[in-house]
XYZ file of C-alpha atoms in Angstrom:
652
model
C 0.000 0.000 0.000
C 1.312 3.480 -0.878
C 2.406 5.533 2.145
C -0.137 8.269 1.281
C -2.963 5.726 1.445
C -1.789 4.748 4.917
C -1.637 8.432 5.961
C -5.140 9.119 4.575
C -6.547 6.182 6.544
C -4.896 7.443 9.725
C -6.105 11.012 9.132
C -9.696 9.775 8.983
C -9.333 8.264 12.461
C -7.764 11.245 14.224
C -9.658 12.353 17.376
C -10.972 15.846 18.233
C -8.715 15.958 21.296
C -5.583 17.715 22.493
C -2.285 15.894 22.250
C 1.102 15.510 20.566
C 1.928 14.104 17.135
C 5.184 12.531 15.939
C 6.096 12.714 12.238
C 8.349 9.959 10.854
C 10.481 9.553 7.718
C 10.820 6.420 5.572
C 13.338 4.884 8.047
C 10.817 5.299 10.858
C 12.925 8.007 12.520
C 10.969 10.743 14.308
C 11.757 13.988 12.430
C 9.231 16.378 14.019
C 7.180 16.560 17.217
C 4.285 18.984 17.605
C 1.395 19.688 19.946
C -2.192 20.467 19.033
C -5.318 21.762 20.658
C -7.287 19.578 18.231
C -5.201 16.741 16.795
C -7.522 16.112 13.843
C -7.343 19.679 12.532
C -3.644 20.252 13.110
C -2.280 17.019 11.643
C -4.601 17.282 8.610
C -3.303 20.802 7.894
C 0.121 19.351 6.991
C -1.346 17.343 4.101
C -3.829 19.912 2.761
C -3.482 23.449 1.446
C -0.278 25.290 0.592
C 2.775 25.771 2.823
C 5.853 27.951 2.932
C 9.207 26.591 1.757
C 10.390 25.427 5.154
C 7.221 23.492 5.956
C 7.278 21.962 2.459
C 10.696 20.472 3.241
C 9.288 18.898 6.397
C 6.151 17.561 4.698
C 8.215 16.087 1.831
C 10.066 13.858 4.338
C 6.951 12.607 6.201
C 6.053 8.958 5.505
C 4.088 8.103 8.642
C 2.915 9.601 11.923
C 1.635 8.634 15.336
C -0.014 10.627 18.090
C -0.500 10.672 21.852
C -3.728 12.045 23.340
C -3.425 14.249 26.451
C -6.020 15.474 28.935
C -5.165 19.184 28.531
C -3.091 21.748 26.683
C -0.690 21.846 29.622
C -0.018 18.116 29.377
C 0.523 18.477 25.620
C 3.020 21.295 26.257
C 5.065 19.239 28.736
C 4.865 16.041 26.673
C 6.104 17.848 23.562
C 9.082 19.197 25.512
C 9.985 15.715 26.827
C 9.603 14.067 23.403
C 11.846 16.681 21.750
C 14.550 16.134 24.363
C 14.300 12.365 23.998
C 14.228 12.047 20.192
C 16.072 15.267 19.128
C 13.995 15.518 15.905
C 15.716 17.076 12.917
C 13.045 19.687 12.151
C 12.227 20.812 15.700
C 13.432 23.959 17.381
C 15.821 22.646 20.018
C 17.204 24.686 22.869
C 20.616 23.056 22.609
C 22.248 25.467 25.025
C 19.566 25.354 27.737
C 21.992 23.719 30.194
C 24.899 25.989 29.368
C 23.465 29.214 30.773
C 25.695 30.390 33.636
C 24.226 31.024 37.087
C 25.652 32.660 40.200
C 25.346 30.308 43.149
C 25.504 30.880 46.916
C 26.551 27.471 48.196
C 24.679 25.723 51.008
C 27.674 25.132 53.306
C 28.664 25.978 56.856
C 30.883 28.660 55.343
C 29.125 29.616 52.073
C 30.882 31.037 49.020
C 29.978 32.418 45.606
C 30.373 30.351 42.439
C 29.627 30.701 38.744
C 28.169 27.402 37.587
C 26.409 25.902 34.585
C 25.110 22.884 36.513
C 21.915 23.373 38.491
C 21.285 20.626 41.031
C 18.987 20.198 44.034
C 21.551 20.962 46.757
C 19.613 23.661 48.691
C 21.954 26.325 47.319
C 20.592 29.630 46.018
C 20.847 30.128 42.249
C 20.548 33.462 40.464
C 20.316 33.875 36.714
C 20.499 32.711 34.098
C 23.028 35.158 32.669
C 23.254 35.549 28.875
C 26.994 34.813 28.860
C 29.796 33.750 31.167
C 31.473 37.163 31.016
C 28.428 38.900 32.543
C 28.231 36.285 35.310
C 31.948 36.462 36.154
C 31.980 40.275 36.145
C 29.025 40.315 38.573
C 30.700 37.723 40.820
C 33.932 39.734 40.737
C 32.040 42.786 41.990
C 30.286 40.791 44.734
C 33.608 39.262 45.854
C 34.911 42.792 46.456
C 31.774 43.873 48.303
C 31.052 40.876 50.546
C 33.622 38.953 52.638
C 32.546 35.373 51.902
C 35.320 32.802 51.636
C 36.961 32.490 48.205
C 38.909 29.225 48.596
C 37.535 25.867 47.492
C 39.307 23.965 50.292
C 39.670 25.560 53.723
C 43.335 26.598 54.206
C 45.304 26.201 57.455
C 46.048 29.909 57.796
C 44.603 33.213 56.685
C 45.171 34.256 53.088
C 45.551 37.578 51.271
C 41.756 37.986 50.939
C 41.475 38.313 54.743
C 44.081 41.074 54.831
C 42.235 42.848 51.986
C 38.995 42.721 53.994
C 37.330 40.363 51.486
C 37.066 37.269 53.705
C 35.888 36.657 57.286
C 38.670 34.037 57.771
C 36.594 31.059 59.010
C 39.870 29.101 58.827
C 41.248 31.215 61.686
C 38.245 32.121 63.831
C 34.629 31.182 64.404
C 32.143 33.110 62.289
C 28.565 33.291 63.653
C 25.796 31.989 61.426
C 23.968 35.321 61.678
C 26.868 37.072 59.898
C 26.564 34.713 56.963
C 22.787 35.123 56.863
C 23.113 38.904 56.735
C 25.667 38.723 53.902
C 23.739 36.160 51.848
C 20.532 38.194 52.200
C 22.363 41.292 50.935
C 23.817 39.344 47.988
C 20.410 37.866 47.197
C 18.882 41.369 47.263
C 21.623 42.644 44.956
C 21.276 39.765 42.470
C 17.492 40.159 42.523
C 17.835 43.734 41.324
C 18.116 45.748 44.543
C 21.114 47.722 43.344
C 19.841 51.136 44.459
C 19.498 50.116 48.123
C 22.983 48.575 48.126
C 24.407 51.666 46.429
C 22.849 54.009 49.027
C 24.217 51.867 51.852
C 27.714 51.978 50.331
C 27.501 55.757 49.876
C 26.593 56.137 53.554
C 29.544 53.961 54.612
C 31.869 55.883 52.277
C 30.883 59.215 53.862
C 31.374 57.774 57.358
C 34.818 56.446 56.416
C 35.807 59.812 54.925
C 34.625 61.706 58.021
C 36.708 59.387 60.214
C 39.698 59.976 57.874
C 39.800 56.333 56.674
C 40.508 57.485 53.143
C 41.693 54.112 51.797
C 38.469 52.464 52.978
C 36.452 55.354 51.498
C 38.249 54.883 48.157
C 37.435 51.135 48.158
C 33.762 51.915 48.806
C 33.758 54.577 46.074
C 35.215 52.040 43.597
C 32.461 49.577 44.520
C 29.828 52.248 43.851
C 31.410 52.985 40.467
C 31.346 49.271 39.593
C 27.644 49.086 40.464
C 26.913 52.160 38.340
C 28.842 50.658 35.422
C 26.876 47.423 35.798
C 23.526 49.226 35.907
C 24.046 51.811 33.153
C 23.082 49.156 30.580
C 19.494 49.261 31.888
C 17.109 50.996 29.544
C 13.622 50.228 30.844
C 12.011 50.433 34.272
C 8.576 49.498 35.573
C 6.712 51.106 38.496
C 6.582 47.850 40.468
C 9.491 45.677 41.613
C 8.466 42.338 40.107
C 10.900 39.873 38.517
C 9.852 39.218 34.918
C 11.060 37.374 31.832
C 9.847 39.189 28.717
C 9.784 37.117 25.517
C 9.623 38.300 21.941
C 10.262 36.672 18.580
C 10.610 37.540 14.917
C 10.679 35.398 11.779
C 12.134 36.039 8.333
C 13.423 33.913 5.450
C 12.809 30.661 7.341
C 14.681 31.826 10.463
C 13.390 32.660 13.918
C 15.029 34.882 16.534
C 13.851 34.634 20.148
C 14.734 37.453 22.532
C 14.462 37.260 26.332
C 14.625 40.448 28.407
C 15.389 39.763 32.075
C 13.591 42.224 34.381
C 14.641 42.048 38.031
C 13.119 44.301 40.682
C 11.379 46.193 37.880
C 14.625 46.880 35.962
C 15.952 45.305 32.801
C 19.354 43.868 33.667
C 20.176 41.424 30.841
C 19.130 40.215 27.402
C 19.509 36.844 25.685
C 19.176 36.182 21.965
C 18.857 32.913 20.002
C 18.521 32.577 16.218
C 17.800 29.297 14.410
C 15.971 27.888 11.370
C 12.422 26.634 11.985
C 10.229 24.292 9.937
C 6.831 24.184 11.593
C 4.258 26.878 12.407
C 6.076 29.898 13.855
C 4.096 30.455 17.061
C 3.986 26.754 17.930
C 7.756 26.500 17.500
C 8.194 29.651 19.594
C 6.103 28.155 22.427
C 8.135 24.949 22.122
C 11.278 27.028 22.690
C 9.772 28.701 25.783
C 8.717 25.358 27.253
C 12.165 23.832 26.751
C 13.754 26.934 28.265
C 11.852 26.532 31.545
C 12.046 22.731 31.716
C 15.596 22.926 33.159
C 15.623 26.483 34.472
C 15.142 26.710 38.236
C 15.181 30.536 38.263
C 11.538 31.062 37.312
C 10.493 34.723 37.764
C 7.292 36.020 39.298
C 5.798 36.849 35.907
C 6.349 35.857 32.266
C 5.242 38.042 29.354
C 4.629 36.457 25.942
C 3.838 38.015 22.557
C 0.647 37.372 20.609
C 0.573 35.870 17.099
C 2.698 37.832 14.647
C 1.248 38.631 11.193
C 4.348 37.180 9.497
C 4.015 33.822 11.250
C 2.792 32.193 8.045
C -0.321 30.768 9.690
C -2.735 32.649 7.435
C -1.169 31.174 4.322
C -1.507 27.664 5.649
C -5.251 27.765 6.303
C -8.180 27.463 3.941
C -10.468 30.491 3.760
C -13.611 28.484 4.434
C -12.387 26.887 7.684
C -14.549 28.300 10.500
C -14.354 26.746 13.948
C -15.834 27.976 17.216
C -13.170 29.553 19.447
C -13.401 28.782 23.139
C -10.714 30.853 24.882
C -11.234 32.627 28.194
C -9.114 35.737 27.670
C -9.702 37.142 31.149
C -8.521 33.888 32.710
C -5.416 33.871 30.545
C -4.219 37.470 30.792
C -6.094 39.103 33.637
C -8.689 41.863 33.545
C -6.131 44.655 33.923
C -4.508 43.743 30.615
C -7.734 43.588 28.582
C -7.795 47.118 27.140
C -8.036 46.405 23.424
C -9.437 48.724 20.807
C -12.266 47.213 18.679
C -9.873 46.825 15.725
C -7.226 45.061 17.845
C -9.838 42.799 19.405
C -11.109 41.815 15.949
C -7.572 41.114 14.720
C -6.756 39.040 17.792
C -10.002 37.092 17.525
C -9.303 36.375 13.851
C -5.848 35.041 14.728
C -7.289 32.864 17.493
C -9.963 31.575 15.120
C -7.405 30.631 12.497
C -5.320 28.923 15.177
C -8.316 26.933 16.362
C -9.144 25.965 12.777
C -5.716 24.393 12.447
C -5.880 22.794 15.874
C -2.974 24.915 17.163
C -2.729 25.982 20.787
C -3.405 29.726 20.523
C -1.418 32.440 22.322
C -3.771 32.715 25.315
C -4.310 28.972 25.561
C -0.542 28.434 25.488
C -0.040 31.094 28.170
C -2.695 29.484 30.373
C -1.057 26.045 29.970
C 2.374 27.450 30.791
C 0.946 29.256 33.827
C -0.651 26.073 35.127
C 2.597 24.120 34.669
C 5.054 26.657 36.158
C 2.770 28.041 38.848
C 3.591 31.675 38.013
C 1.623 34.353 36.175
C 1.971 34.147 32.379
C 0.479 37.043 30.402
C -0.100 37.972 26.755
C -0.407 41.768 27.221
C -2.570 43.724 24.792
C -1.938 47.355 25.820
C 0.180 49.495 28.116
C 3.784 49.270 29.316
C 3.867 45.463 29.327
C 2.772 45.442 25.690
C 5.603 47.919 24.972
C 8.106 45.652 26.717
C 7.039 42.655 24.616
C 7.158 44.902 21.545
C 10.696 45.886 22.485
C 11.718 42.213 22.663
C 10.112 41.516 19.261
C 11.808 44.595 17.792
C 15.165 43.329 19.068
C 14.435 40.031 17.332
C 13.709 41.798 14.032
C 16.898 43.859 14.332
C 18.959 40.727 15.117
C 17.592 38.886 12.070
C 18.105 41.930 9.856
C 21.700 42.152 11.068
C 22.213 38.443 10.395
C 21.038 38.743 6.791
C 23.025 41.937 6.243
C 26.142 40.160 7.471
C 25.435 37.356 5.000
C 25.121 39.940 2.220
C 28.393 41.561 3.268
C 30.052 38.150 3.343
C 28.792 37.544 -0.189
C 30.196 40.924 -1.222
C 33.638 40.168 0.210
C 33.747 36.605 -1.142
C 31.886 35.855 -4.385
C 31.597 39.575 -5.181
C 35.325 40.066 -4.644
C 36.118 37.013 -6.789
C 33.901 38.375 -9.580
C 35.592 41.801 -9.368
C 39.067 40.221 -9.393
C 38.165 38.214 -12.497
C 37.047 41.385 -14.250
C 40.331 43.128 -13.326
C 42.273 40.210 -14.820
C 40.111 40.053 -17.941
C 38.617 36.641 -17.112
C 35.053 35.697 -18.061
C 34.544 33.847 -14.788
C 36.577 33.356 -11.631
C 35.122 30.727 -9.346
C 37.960 28.348 -8.421
C 41.358 29.682 -7.325
C 44.277 27.388 -6.412
C 47.214 28.993 -4.586
C 50.715 27.574 -3.863
C 53.472 28.425 -1.388
C 56.839 26.787 -0.622
C 58.533 26.536 2.765
C 62.043 25.478 3.883
C 64.886 26.588 6.153
C 68.149 26.777 4.196
C 66.915 23.970 2.009
C 66.084 21.525 4.843
C 62.738 19.716 4.907
C 61.424 21.496 1.768
C 57.641 21.329 1.475
C 54.900 23.014 -0.498
C 51.197 23.567 0.119
C 48.123 24.315 -1.973
C 44.897 25.946 -0.819
C 41.657 26.237 -2.780
C 39.187 29.131 -2.713
C 35.785 28.654 -4.383
C 33.690 31.797 -4.926
C 35.991 33.665 -2.567
C 35.661 31.158 0.315
C 38.264 28.601 1.456
C 37.440 24.985 0.521
C 39.523 23.294 3.220
C 38.683 19.735 2.216
C 40.560 20.363 -1.038
C 43.789 21.659 0.530
C 46.881 19.583 -0.343
C 50.396 19.162 1.139
C 53.516 18.203 -0.841
C 56.865 16.844 0.317
C 59.401 18.039 -2.249
C 61.151 14.981 -3.729
C 63.590 16.049 -6.432
C 64.928 19.439 -5.315
C 68.069 19.715 -3.172
C 68.796 22.977 -1.406
C 66.779 26.223 -1.300
C 65.671 26.395 -4.964
C 62.245 28.039 -4.949
C 61.824 27.993 -8.745
C 62.517 24.253 -9.121
C 60.309 23.521 -6.113
C 57.471 25.393 -7.825
C 58.055 23.462 -11.077
C 57.901 20.103 -9.274
C 54.751 20.890 -7.320
C 52.878 22.392 -10.310
C 53.821 19.333 -12.382
C 52.630 16.870 -9.716
C 49.376 18.735 -9.049
C 48.196 19.156 -12.625
C 49.369 15.757 -13.868
C 47.013 14.370 -11.228
C 44.245 16.810 -12.251
C 44.511 15.530 -15.854
C 44.829 11.884 -14.866
C 41.871 11.856 -12.423
C 39.750 14.399 -14.334
C 39.609 16.764 -11.332
C 38.138 20.306 -11.574
C 40.414 22.779 -13.351
C 41.078 26.124 -11.629
C 40.109 29.413 -13.240
C 43.252 30.996 -11.774
C 46.518 29.780 -10.243
C 48.167 31.987 -7.620
C 51.853 31.501 -6.747
C 53.627 33.130 -3.833
C 56.372 35.116 -5.535
C 57.257 37.226 -8.536
C 58.418 36.773 -12.108
C 60.582 33.684 -11.498
C 57.814 31.659 -9.828
C 55.224 32.736 -12.432
C 57.529 31.773 -15.347
C 58.311 28.389 -13.746
C 54.600 27.586 -13.318
C 53.647 28.718 -16.871
C 56.516 26.702 -18.380
C 55.304 23.451 -16.789
C 51.625 24.094 -17.550
C 51.985 25.101 -21.210
C 55.128 23.316 -22.425
C 54.803 20.006 -20.531
C 51.085 19.576 -19.832
C 49.459 21.628 -22.605
C 47.315 23.589 -20.140
C 46.631 27.287 -20.599
C 45.481 28.421 -17.168
C 46.029 32.057 -16.078
C 48.818 32.345 -13.487
C 49.386 35.325 -11.202
C 51.992 36.031 -8.548
C 51.711 37.871 -5.245
C 54.746 39.965 -4.319
C 55.305 40.953 -0.675
C 56.843 44.135 0.697
C 59.654 44.426 3.252
C 57.113 43.855 6.052
C 56.065 40.560 4.415
C 52.617 41.940 3.495
C 50.835 41.571 0.145
C 52.047 44.464 -2.000
C 51.530 43.761 -5.709
C 49.719 41.466 -8.143
C 51.647 40.313 -11.236
C 49.969 38.598 -14.227
C 51.033 37.342 -17.663
C 54.213 36.213 -19.437
C 56.211 38.378 -19.087
C 54.485 39.345 -15.851
C 52.999 42.820 -15.620
C 51.561 44.511 -12.503
C 47.770 44.853 -12.126
C 46.728 47.928 -10.175
C 44.169 47.227 -7.428
C 43.050 49.714 -4.791
C 44.562 48.749 -1.423
C 41.168 49.131 0.279
C 39.198 47.148 -2.329
C 37.509 43.825 -1.619
C 39.545 42.293 -4.471
C 42.824 43.232 -2.748
C 41.531 41.925 0.607
C 40.666 38.606 -1.072
C 44.223 38.279 -2.390
C 45.565 39.030 1.088
C 43.384 36.310 2.611
C 44.523 33.803 -0.008
C 48.216 34.630 0.501
C 47.956 34.537 4.305
C 46.054 31.245 4.241
C 48.443 29.399 1.903
C 51.441 30.728 3.853
C 49.929 29.582 7.160
C 49.162 26.139 5.726
C 52.672 25.716 4.287
C 54.447 26.904 7.465
C 52.363 24.576 9.654
C 53.216 21.591 7.442
C 56.922 22.522 7.415
C 57.024 22.711 11.213
C 55.452 19.257 11.476
C 58.045 17.783 9.121
C 60.951 19.580 10.831
C 59.794 18.368 14.255
C 59.556 14.754 13.041
C 62.975 15.056 11.418
C 64.601 16.307 14.633
C 63.061 13.493 16.681
C 64.181 10.941 14.103
C 67.770 12.193 14.069
C 68.055 12.129 17.887
C 66.820 8.556 18.173
C 68.735 7.325 15.115
C 71.988 8.548 16.654
C 71.640 6.027 19.503
C 73.438 2.698 18.846
C 70.997 -0.198 18.764
C 68.010 1.935 17.678
C 66.934 1.349 14.087
C 63.856 2.439 12.177
C 61.669 -0.334 13.612
C 62.560 0.395 17.258
C 62.302 4.161 16.694
C 58.708 3.800 15.450
C 57.917 1.430 18.320
C 59.263 3.895 20.907
C 57.364 6.853 19.477
C 54.138 4.857 19.203
C 54.398 3.587 22.785
C 55.471 6.814 24.530
C 53.931 9.375 22.170
C 56.792 11.901 22.098
C 60.521 12.383 22.684
C 59.751 14.234 25.917
C 57.806 11.244 27.303
C 60.693 8.889 26.388
C 63.125 11.181 28.204
C 60.917 11.181 31.347
C 60.472 7.362 31.381
C 62.113 4.977 33.851
C 64.195 1.890 33.038
C 61.247 -0.403 33.786
C 59.011 1.458 31.280
C 61.080 0.068 28.364
C 60.671 -3.599 29.327
C 57.199 -4.052 27.714
C 58.904 -3.145 24.383
C 61.459 -5.961 24.797
C 64.202 -3.364 25.353
C 66.739 -4.480 27.957
C 67.905 -2.379 30.878
C 71.322 -1.724 29.304
C 69.850 -0.298 26.074
C 67.244 1.621 28.061
C 70.057 3.317 30.051
C 71.833 4.183 26.786
C 68.634 5.762 25.407
C 68.049 7.831 28.532
C 71.727 8.856 28.734
C 71.714 9.963 25.077
C 68.543 12.020 25.561
C 69.527 13.467 28.951
C 71.094 16.641 27.593
C 68.711 17.077 24.655
C 66.177 19.909 24.765
C 62.571 18.820 23.980
C 61.306 19.833 20.536
């Protein structure tokens, strides 16, 4: 039976209930997990009507599905989160870094201390965060370490350390510290980390004035520096609310198949941090956004007092996925979901919101208010979808940040195109070439003729194609002869290109001037019958790219030093030089190790390889004991000779 027949039969049996569905590919692998308010409507919508490009890719891979019925939207929300974490479906939004957010922790010990941690466990410690990045967390901890004298050491020392003398530790290693002192300090730290910066700042200012009046100027200076650090930490705030609630404000934006989720962290009514995540999405935008939010809180112990979520966005793509004649009764209690104080919609806004909710219900999707209510029931905190007022502005600010982040992402891609494929196109035009897609560049490396090597890098449309890089040990050239080295390597490369029918380059770049260009052209045209343009890059006295030479005889091509074409040539020359130097160092290091071991009587090629394989390096051989050589069937006498010979050698 055709897979579509099987799907049609299953679609006819879908229930009018809430639940989760699991889409599978032809191998039976789960590729997408979703939740639905009405399973029958939502799952059917994948196989009827038109979809955007991203959803089409998902639908094209679906060969079967199964579903799990739940008793409520909340259960569907939690089940979806668990299924995504278990199966890691290819097309789902996955919060891959949800366990990597850093937190500041006050440990639950007799003598507590501050830590920055990424592991959140049930150890009765107090966790604050999450912070958007480790730098923000460490800077905050650094400030708190200066302000509060909790112990800094991981293991209690036997005597007082420098922190005690600096007034940054109570020295529990030296004297008994009452529990009340720790409680007072931890409460102050908790107040600070919860957003009570102003109260702490005022207290420090009072202490600073007292210290100055008593002529303790050094102490006053320390307190002033702490105040300055707090001000520097807080000057990033750009929004305040009249109350002092802790809130997480979510916003999202979608464009060109990508979604950006922004989280604004409000603590004590002040915005203290922001977190941004951008990723491709394949399902319905709002459902994938809610999936992200659910995953975020599934492992996040620092749940705020209130969570603000956005409503459906016009660009979510939902309208395009629904048939015009689908009309389903909407049963959403808005007052229950968002609270009476938030329900201040204009008639036009109410109509627009109702239309969005109706379309969501038609597709069986959990709507914005239903999703908020489910999240509220699960987390046990207030979850709102504000419609007017300051909270609406805060959500709008988060969404606007998402749009700006996506716009910046796409502009960066455009700039990257300009400096890569655009630069390659411009360089081709400057050289008189019809097209310039593939560039192969060569560089030679040796030290006074020892260990001569060469390297080739490939750039396609202005971008490095690292899988096609090649290394060459020079076989026929003795001494530092750069021209003959170039002839050998060009011959070996393009004999292989002809023999194996590999892609031909549009341009060959050699590191050097007229001599290297002439050597390469001679081999290509007179030996191999290939007529590929060759150019040379000449460096100045500071070893920087200075001039481009082309032709036979070579003539300079003038390029503006600030042009993208010139920058592309610089990147190519730097990359091939780096690759060649790295390879030469590897060969030189191996050669030095080989010579040191070969100079020892009784050590031939077989034993040398055995020693290096067993110990890993010359340094490890040098540090070994007599008994360490016995498993290699090397007697004590020879082992002593090896160690004696290597005793005065410096490690490579």
